[in-house]
Amino acid sequence: MGVRLVVVDDHRLLAEALASALRLRGHRVLAAAAPSSGAAELVVNRGPEVCLWGTAEPAAPGAFDALERIRTERPQTAVVVLGPVTQARGIASAFAAGAVGYVRHDERIEGVERAIVRARAGEAAVAPALLKEAFAELLDPADQPDDEAARLLGVLTRREVEVLVRVAEGEDTRLIAAGMGIASSTARTHVQRVLVKLGVGSRLEAAALAARTGLLDRAGRPGGPGAPIGGSAGRAGA
């Protein structure tokens, strides 16, 4: 069954070309547009299942302001960004603005289609390897940790911090459970608590927030040496 889509790209011709290719593959493309033509309003009004949002400059100021509006006014629409992978901060911004997926702009149409279908199913539409590569720059230790990182560490238990680090490393529920020696249902519960405490709606948003604030550098890595993870050394894991 095809997906109901709106396709947006910086270049309208590319948006229309993508729309044509996806129609040929059985999907229902409601509209193709460029951001300057009121794409956010178009998405909100048309109500697609998925919006494919192409951009050449994900790190540009305000590049994803429209995604925040879509997340607020049409949260049931899943947004997948199509863009370059050379700008880690831009990719983080896409997730923070509400995107549920990110696909390389040189991906084949089959890969784009897989991401769209996964997004409609409520899954994260991004390859763990791509996420790790894109966030490598952001995960480097910062000279001056962000105060926001300390605040976030203060509201999470040590176990929740470990879960967050594993989420940021691209681990799914099964891998988190195996790595921590807990049941998948318990791991899923920990993930949901982390999302609630951070005030985000998805694992990708949580990873982006953790990377931007320097929380990951403060927390360390699962199983790695060094100080215990978590903002409060004496707190028990949930």
Short mmCIF file of C-alpha atoms in Angstrom, two decimals:
data_model
loop_
_atom_site.label_atom_id
_atom_site.label_comp_id
_atom_site.label_asym_id
_atom_site.label_seq_id
_atom_site.Cartn_x
_atom_site.Cartn_y
_atom_site.Cartn_z
CA MET A 1 0.00 0.00 0.00
CA GLY A 2 1.42 3.36 -1.04
CA VAL A 3 2.29 6.16 1.36
CA ARG A 4 0.56 9.56 1.24
CA LEU A 5 3.38 12.07 0.80
CA VAL A 6 4.33 15.68 0.39
CA VAL A 7 7.76 16.19 -1.16
CA VAL A 8 9.74 19.34 -0.43
CA ASP A 9 13.17 20.36 -1.73
CA ASP A 10 15.24 23.54 -1.98
CA HIS A 11 15.00 23.14 -5.75
CA ARG A 12 11.46 22.72 -7.00
CA LEU A 13 12.57 20.70 -10.02
CA LEU A 14 14.18 18.13 -7.72
CA ALA A 15 11.01 18.00 -5.63
CA GLU A 16 8.96 17.31 -8.74
CA ALA A 17 11.43 14.69 -9.98
CA LEU A 18 11.29 12.89 -6.62
CA ALA A 19 7.51 13.12 -6.63
CA SER A 20 7.34 11.55 -10.11
CA ALA A 21 9.68 8.72 -9.13
CA LEU A 22 7.67 7.94 -6.00
CA ARG A 23 4.36 8.02 -7.88
CA LEU A 24 5.76 5.44 -10.31
CA ARG A 25 6.48 3.23 -7.29
CA GLY A 26 2.85 3.34 -6.18
CA HIS A 27 2.90 6.16 -3.64
CA ARG A 28 0.34 8.96 -3.51
CA VAL A 29 2.19 12.30 -3.69
CA LEU A 30 -0.19 15.03 -2.61
CA ALA A 31 2.13 17.90 -3.56
CA ALA A 32 5.69 18.84 -4.46
CA ALA A 33 7.06 22.21 -3.36
CA ALA A 34 10.05 24.33 -2.37
CA PRO A 35 10.38 25.69 1.21
CA SER A 36 9.93 29.27 -0.02
CA SER A 37 6.45 28.45 -1.32
CA GLY A 38 4.92 27.89 2.11
CA ALA A 39 5.74 24.20 2.35
CA ALA A 40 5.01 23.95 6.08
CA GLU A 41 1.50 25.30 5.59
CA LEU A 42 1.05 22.91 2.67
CA VAL A 43 2.00 19.94 4.85
CA VAL A 44 -0.26 21.04 7.68
CA ASN A 45 -3.21 21.54 5.32
CA ARG A 46 -2.75 18.42 3.19
CA GLY A 47 -2.02 16.12 6.13
CA PRO A 48 0.30 13.55 4.53
CA GLU A 49 1.50 10.47 6.38
CA VAL A 50 5.11 11.38 5.56
CA CYS A 51 6.87 14.53 4.41
CA LEU A 52 10.15 14.09 2.53
CA TRP A 53 12.12 17.29 3.16
CA GLY A 54 15.18 17.84 0.97
CA THR A 55 17.78 20.48 1.75
CA ALA A 56 21.32 21.24 0.61
CA GLU A 57 22.14 23.35 3.70
CA PRO A 58 20.90 21.63 6.87
CA ALA A 59 23.25 23.70 9.04
CA ALA A 60 21.93 27.05 7.78
CA PRO A 61 20.19 29.21 10.43
CA GLY A 62 16.47 28.52 10.44
CA ALA A 63 16.79 25.61 8.00
CA PHE A 64 14.29 23.55 9.96
CA ASP A 65 11.99 26.18 11.43
CA ALA A 66 9.24 24.76 9.23
CA LEU A 67 9.75 21.28 10.72
CA GLU A 68 9.07 22.65 14.18
CA ARG A 69 5.79 24.10 12.95
CA ILE A 70 4.86 20.76 11.36
CA ARG A 71 5.71 18.94 14.60
CA THR A 72 3.47 21.34 16.55
CA GLU A 73 0.51 21.58 14.18
CA ARG A 74 0.64 18.21 12.44
CA PRO A 75 2.52 15.81 14.79
CA GLN A 76 1.08 12.74 13.08
CA THR A 77 3.08 13.54 9.94
CA ALA A 78 6.51 11.91 10.00
CA VAL A 79 9.27 14.02 8.45
CA VAL A 80 12.27 12.45 6.72
CA VAL A 81 15.08 14.81 5.76
CA LEU A 82 17.04 14.23 2.57
CA GLY A 83 20.41 16.00 2.69
CA PRO A 84 24.21 15.87 2.88
CA VAL A 85 26.08 14.08 5.66
CA THR A 86 29.01 16.48 5.86
CA GLN A 87 27.35 18.85 8.33
CA ALA A 88 26.89 17.04 11.64
CA ARG A 89 25.32 20.02 13.39
CA GLY A 90 22.80 20.35 10.60
CA ILE A 91 21.79 16.72 10.98
CA ALA A 92 21.43 17.18 14.72
CA SER A 93 19.26 20.23 14.06
CA ALA A 94 16.99 18.17 11.83
CA PHE A 95 16.38 15.61 14.57
CA ALA A 96 15.95 18.31 17.21
CA ALA A 97 13.34 20.03 15.04
CA GLY A 98 11.28 16.86 14.91
CA ALA A 99 12.52 14.81 11.95
CA VAL A 100 12.25 11.04 12.44
CA GLY A 101 14.73 10.15 9.74
CA TYR A 102 17.66 11.35 7.65
CA VAL A 103 18.69 9.96 4.27
CA ARG A 104 21.79 10.80 2.24
CA HIS A 105 20.94 12.96 -0.76
CA ASP A 106 22.89 10.57 -3.00
CA GLU A 107 20.84 7.56 -1.85
CA ARG A 108 19.09 5.47 -4.49
CA ILE A 109 15.32 5.79 -4.77
CA GLU A 110 14.95 2.34 -3.16
CA GLY A 111 16.71 3.64 -0.03
CA VAL A 112 14.53 6.75 0.05
CA GLU A 113 11.45 4.60 -0.26
CA ARG A 114 12.55 2.31 2.59
CA ALA A 115 13.02 5.35 4.83
CA ILE A 116 9.56 6.65 3.95
CA VAL A 117 7.90 3.31 4.72
CA ARG A 118 9.75 2.99 8.04
CA ALA A 119 8.79 6.54 9.01
CA ARG A 120 5.11 5.82 8.34
CA ALA A 121 5.41 2.76 10.58
CA GLY A 122 6.66 4.94 13.42
CA GLU A 123 10.24 3.72 13.20
CA ALA A 124 13.47 5.70 13.11
CA ALA A 125 14.41 6.05 9.45
CA VAL A 126 18.17 6.43 9.73
CA ALA A 127 21.01 3.94 9.50
CA PRO A 128 22.91 3.61 12.83
CA ALA A 129 26.20 3.83 10.91
CA LEU A 130 25.13 7.10 9.30
CA LEU A 131 24.00 8.49 12.64
CA LYS A 132 27.31 7.58 14.27
CA GLU A 133 29.30 9.08 11.40
CA ALA A 134 27.30 12.29 11.36
CA PHE A 135 27.52 12.78 15.11
CA ALA A 136 31.25 12.00 15.41
CA GLU A 137 32.12 15.69 15.39
CA LEU A 138 29.53 16.50 18.03
CA LEU A 139 30.65 13.69 20.31
CA ASP A 140 34.20 15.01 20.68
CA PRO A 141 34.91 16.12 24.27
CA ALA A 142 34.13 19.78 24.85
CA ASP A 143 36.54 22.05 26.74
CA GLN A 144 33.71 23.67 28.65
CA PRO A 145 30.75 21.35 29.26
CA ASP A 146 27.40 22.98 28.73
CA ASP A 147 25.55 23.81 31.96
CA GLU A 148 22.49 22.28 30.34
CA ALA A 149 24.29 18.94 30.34
CA ALA A 150 24.71 19.12 34.12
CA ARG A 151 21.03 19.95 34.54
CA LEU A 152 19.98 17.00 32.36
CA LEU A 153 22.31 14.62 34.17
CA GLY A 154 20.75 15.76 37.42
CA VAL A 155 17.26 14.61 36.41
CA LEU A 156 18.32 11.20 35.06
CA THR A 157 19.24 8.15 37.10
CA ARG A 158 22.56 6.46 36.36
CA ARG A 159 20.80 3.69 34.49
CA GLU A 160 18.78 6.17 32.44
CA VAL A 161 21.98 7.98 31.50
CA GLU A 162 23.45 4.70 30.29
CA VAL A 163 20.31 4.06 28.26
CA LEU A 164 20.58 7.54 26.71
CA VAL A 165 24.21 6.98 25.76
CA ARG A 166 23.31 3.68 24.13
CA VAL A 167 20.44 5.33 22.24
CA ALA A 168 22.87 7.98 20.97
CA GLU A 169 25.21 5.21 19.82
CA GLY A 170 22.41 3.91 17.60
CA GLU A 171 21.43 0.85 19.64
CA ASP A 172 17.86 -0.40 19.34
CA THR A 173 15.83 -1.83 22.22
CA ARG A 174 17.16 -5.36 21.71
CA LEU A 175 20.80 -4.24 21.82
CA ILE A 176 20.20 -2.00 24.84
CA ALA A 177 18.63 -4.90 26.70
CA ALA A 178 21.45 -7.28 25.79
CA GLY A 179 24.18 -4.79 26.66
CA MET A 180 22.68 -3.97 30.05
CA GLY A 181 21.54 -7.49 30.90
CA ILE A 182 17.87 -6.56 31.25
CA ALA A 183 14.62 -7.58 29.57
CA SER A 184 13.56 -5.81 26.38
CA SER A 185 10.40 -4.59 28.09
CA THR A 186 12.51 -3.04 30.86
CA ALA A 187 14.81 -1.41 28.33
CA ARG A 188 11.79 0.01 26.50
CA THR A 189 10.45 1.44 29.76
CA HIS A 190 13.80 3.10 30.52
CA VAL A 191 13.87 4.66 27.05
CA GLN A 192 10.38 6.08 27.50
CA ARG A 193 11.32 7.56 30.88
CA VAL A 194 14.38 9.19 29.33
CA LEU A 195 12.27 10.76 26.58
CA VAL A 196 9.77 12.10 29.10
CA LYS A 197 12.45 13.55 31.39
CA LEU A 198 14.26 15.21 28.47
CA GLY A 199 11.00 16.57 27.09
CA VAL A 200 11.49 15.08 23.61
CA GLY A 201 9.31 12.95 21.40
CA SER A 202 11.74 10.48 19.84
CA ARG A 203 15.05 8.71 20.31
CA LEU A 204 16.60 10.81 17.57
CA GLU A 205 15.60 14.01 19.34
CA ALA A 206 17.08 12.67 22.57
CA ALA A 207 20.36 11.83 20.82
CA ALA A 208 20.49 15.26 19.21
CA LEU A 209 19.81 17.03 22.52
CA ALA A 210 22.46 14.97 24.32
CA ALA A 211 25.02 15.70 21.61
CA ARG A 212 24.31 19.44 21.44
CA THR A 213 24.59 19.98 25.18
CA GLY A 214 27.73 17.91 25.68
CA LEU A 215 25.87 15.46 27.91
CA LEU A 216 27.43 12.47 26.15
CA ASP A 217 30.94 13.71 26.91
CA ARG A 218 30.04 14.10 30.56
CA ALA A 219 28.39 10.70 30.75
CA GLY A 220 31.01 8.54 29.06
CA ARG A 221 30.28 5.44 26.99
CA PRO A 222 28.61 2.14 27.91
CA GLY A 223 31.13 -0.17 29.50
CA GLY A 224 33.96 2.31 29.08
CA PRO A 225 36.57 3.23 31.68
CA GLY A 226 36.46 6.36 33.77
CA ALA A 227 34.13 7.96 36.24
CA PRO A 228 30.69 6.43 36.77
CA ILE A 229 28.04 7.79 34.46
CA GLY A 230 25.25 9.93 35.76
CA GLY A 231 25.07 13.30 37.45
CA SER A 232 24.61 11.93 40.95
CA ALA A 233 27.14 9.31 41.89
CA GLY A 234 25.09 8.00 44.75
CA ARG A 235 21.78 7.61 42.90
CA ALA A 236 20.49 4.14 42.34
CA GLY A 237 19.50 3.06 38.86
CA ALA A 238 15.80 2.90 38.13
#
